[in-house]
XYZ file of N, CA and C in Angstrom:
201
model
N -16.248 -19.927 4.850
C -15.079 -19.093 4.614
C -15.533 -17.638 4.505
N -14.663 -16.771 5.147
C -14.930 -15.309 5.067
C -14.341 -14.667 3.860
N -14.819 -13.960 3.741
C -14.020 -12.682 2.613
C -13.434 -11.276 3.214
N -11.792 -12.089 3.049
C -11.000 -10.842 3.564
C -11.096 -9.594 2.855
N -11.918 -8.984 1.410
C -12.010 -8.461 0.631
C -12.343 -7.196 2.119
N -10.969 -5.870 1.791
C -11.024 -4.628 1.912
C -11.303 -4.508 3.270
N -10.910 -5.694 4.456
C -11.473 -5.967 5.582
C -9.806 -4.529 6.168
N -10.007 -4.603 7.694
C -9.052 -4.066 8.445
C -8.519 -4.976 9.066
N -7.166 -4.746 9.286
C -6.646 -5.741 9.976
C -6.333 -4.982 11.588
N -6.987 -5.626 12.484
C -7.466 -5.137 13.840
C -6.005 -5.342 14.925
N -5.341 -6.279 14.313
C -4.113 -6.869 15.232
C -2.728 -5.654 15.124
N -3.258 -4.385 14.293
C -1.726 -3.683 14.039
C -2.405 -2.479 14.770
N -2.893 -2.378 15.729
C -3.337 -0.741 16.169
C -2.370 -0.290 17.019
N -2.176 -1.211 17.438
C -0.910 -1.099 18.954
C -1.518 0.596 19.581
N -2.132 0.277 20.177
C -3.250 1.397 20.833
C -2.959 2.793 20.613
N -2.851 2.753 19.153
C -2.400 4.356 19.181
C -3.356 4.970 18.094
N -4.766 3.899 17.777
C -5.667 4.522 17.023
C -5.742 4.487 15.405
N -4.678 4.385 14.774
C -4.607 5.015 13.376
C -3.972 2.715 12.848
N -4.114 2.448 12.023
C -3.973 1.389 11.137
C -2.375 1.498 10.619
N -1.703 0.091 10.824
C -0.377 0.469 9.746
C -0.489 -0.085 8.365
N -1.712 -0.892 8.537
C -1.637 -1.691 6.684
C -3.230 -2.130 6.765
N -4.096 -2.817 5.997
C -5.118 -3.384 5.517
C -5.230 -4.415 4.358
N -6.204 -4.999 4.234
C -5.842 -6.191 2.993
C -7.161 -5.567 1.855
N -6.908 -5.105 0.765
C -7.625 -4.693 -0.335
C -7.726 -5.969 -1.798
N -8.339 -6.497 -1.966
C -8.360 -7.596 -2.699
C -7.509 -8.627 -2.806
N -6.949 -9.250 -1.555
C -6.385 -9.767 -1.179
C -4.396 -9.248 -0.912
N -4.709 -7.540 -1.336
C -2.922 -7.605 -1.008
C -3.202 -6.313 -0.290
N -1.996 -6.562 0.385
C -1.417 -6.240 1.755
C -1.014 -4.349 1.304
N -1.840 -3.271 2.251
C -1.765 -2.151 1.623
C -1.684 -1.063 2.634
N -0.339 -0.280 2.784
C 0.283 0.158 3.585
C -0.466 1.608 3.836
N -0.645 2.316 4.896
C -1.433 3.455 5.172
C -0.282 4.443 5.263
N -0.985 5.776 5.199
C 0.223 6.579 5.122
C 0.822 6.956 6.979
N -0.303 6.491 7.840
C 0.599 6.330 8.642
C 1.697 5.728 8.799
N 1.480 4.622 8.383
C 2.722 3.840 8.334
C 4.188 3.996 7.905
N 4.021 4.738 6.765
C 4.814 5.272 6.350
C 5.726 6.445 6.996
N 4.847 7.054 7.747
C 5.108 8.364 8.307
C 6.024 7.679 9.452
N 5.202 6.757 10.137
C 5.877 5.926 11.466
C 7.486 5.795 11.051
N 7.224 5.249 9.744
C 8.884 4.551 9.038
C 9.740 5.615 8.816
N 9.584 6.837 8.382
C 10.202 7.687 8.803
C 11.025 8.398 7.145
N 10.918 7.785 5.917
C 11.236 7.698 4.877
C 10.572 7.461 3.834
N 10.767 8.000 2.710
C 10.059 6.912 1.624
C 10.730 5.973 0.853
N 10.229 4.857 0.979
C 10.985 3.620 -0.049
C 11.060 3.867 -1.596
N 10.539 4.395 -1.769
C 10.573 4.956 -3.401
C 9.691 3.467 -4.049
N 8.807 3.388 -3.874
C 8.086 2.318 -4.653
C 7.135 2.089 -4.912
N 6.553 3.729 -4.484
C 5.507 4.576 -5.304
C 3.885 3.677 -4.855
N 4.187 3.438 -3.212
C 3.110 2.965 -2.602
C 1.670 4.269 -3.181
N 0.513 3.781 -3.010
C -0.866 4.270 -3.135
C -0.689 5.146 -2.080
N -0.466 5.420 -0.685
C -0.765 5.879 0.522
C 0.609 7.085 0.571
N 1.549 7.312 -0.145
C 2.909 7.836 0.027
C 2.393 9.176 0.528
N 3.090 9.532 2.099
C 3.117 10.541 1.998
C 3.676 12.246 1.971
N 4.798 11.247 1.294
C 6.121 11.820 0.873
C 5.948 12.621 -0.791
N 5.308 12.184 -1.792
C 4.769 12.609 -2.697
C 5.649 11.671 -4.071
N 5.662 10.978 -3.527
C 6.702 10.473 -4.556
C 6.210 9.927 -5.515
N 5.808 9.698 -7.015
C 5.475 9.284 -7.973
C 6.164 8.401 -8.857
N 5.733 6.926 -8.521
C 6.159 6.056 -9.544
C 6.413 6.371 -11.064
N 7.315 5.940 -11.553
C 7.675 6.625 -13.376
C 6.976 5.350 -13.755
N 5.983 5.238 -15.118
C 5.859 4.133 -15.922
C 6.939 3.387 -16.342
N 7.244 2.340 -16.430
C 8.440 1.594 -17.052
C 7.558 0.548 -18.048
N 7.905 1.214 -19.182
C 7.263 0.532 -20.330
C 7.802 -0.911 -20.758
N 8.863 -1.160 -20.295
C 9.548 -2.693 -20.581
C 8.438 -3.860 -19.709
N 7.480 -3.135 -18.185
C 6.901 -4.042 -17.684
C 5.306 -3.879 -17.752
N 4.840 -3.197 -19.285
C 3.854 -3.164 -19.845
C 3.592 -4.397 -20.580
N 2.425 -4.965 -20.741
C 2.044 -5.664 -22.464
C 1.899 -4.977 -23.506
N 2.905 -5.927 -23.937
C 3.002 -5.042 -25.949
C 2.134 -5.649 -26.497
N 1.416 -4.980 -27.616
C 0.613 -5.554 -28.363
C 0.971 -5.831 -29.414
N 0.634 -7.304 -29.906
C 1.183 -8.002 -31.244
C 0.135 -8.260 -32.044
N 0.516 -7.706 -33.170
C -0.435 -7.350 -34.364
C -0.577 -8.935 -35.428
């Protein structure tokens, strides 16, 4: 068995050079080309955004700590 760990995924180039996604510890991680291709930002505060958009913390989907 291989280790997809941080590999490229070779099947999305569609000969235009640049990557639309990759697999980084096993999840699926969108490039900012891709984004650019899409034409918008989803607001969901992807790693690659290159729209500038910044996820807000939402503390309800933190762990609380119980004393």
């Amino acid at each position: 068995m291989t280790d997809d760990t941080n590999k490229p995924c070779s099947d999305n180039q569609h000969g235009e050079g640049e990557r639309d996604y990759y697999f980084e510890n096993g999840l699926l991680v969108f490039t900012a080309h891709y984004h650019l291709k899409r034409g918008y930002c989803c607001r969901s505060g992807c790693r690659h955004c290159p729209y500038g958009y910044e996820k807000e913390n939402n503390t309800r989907l933190q762990k609380r700590k119980i004393y």
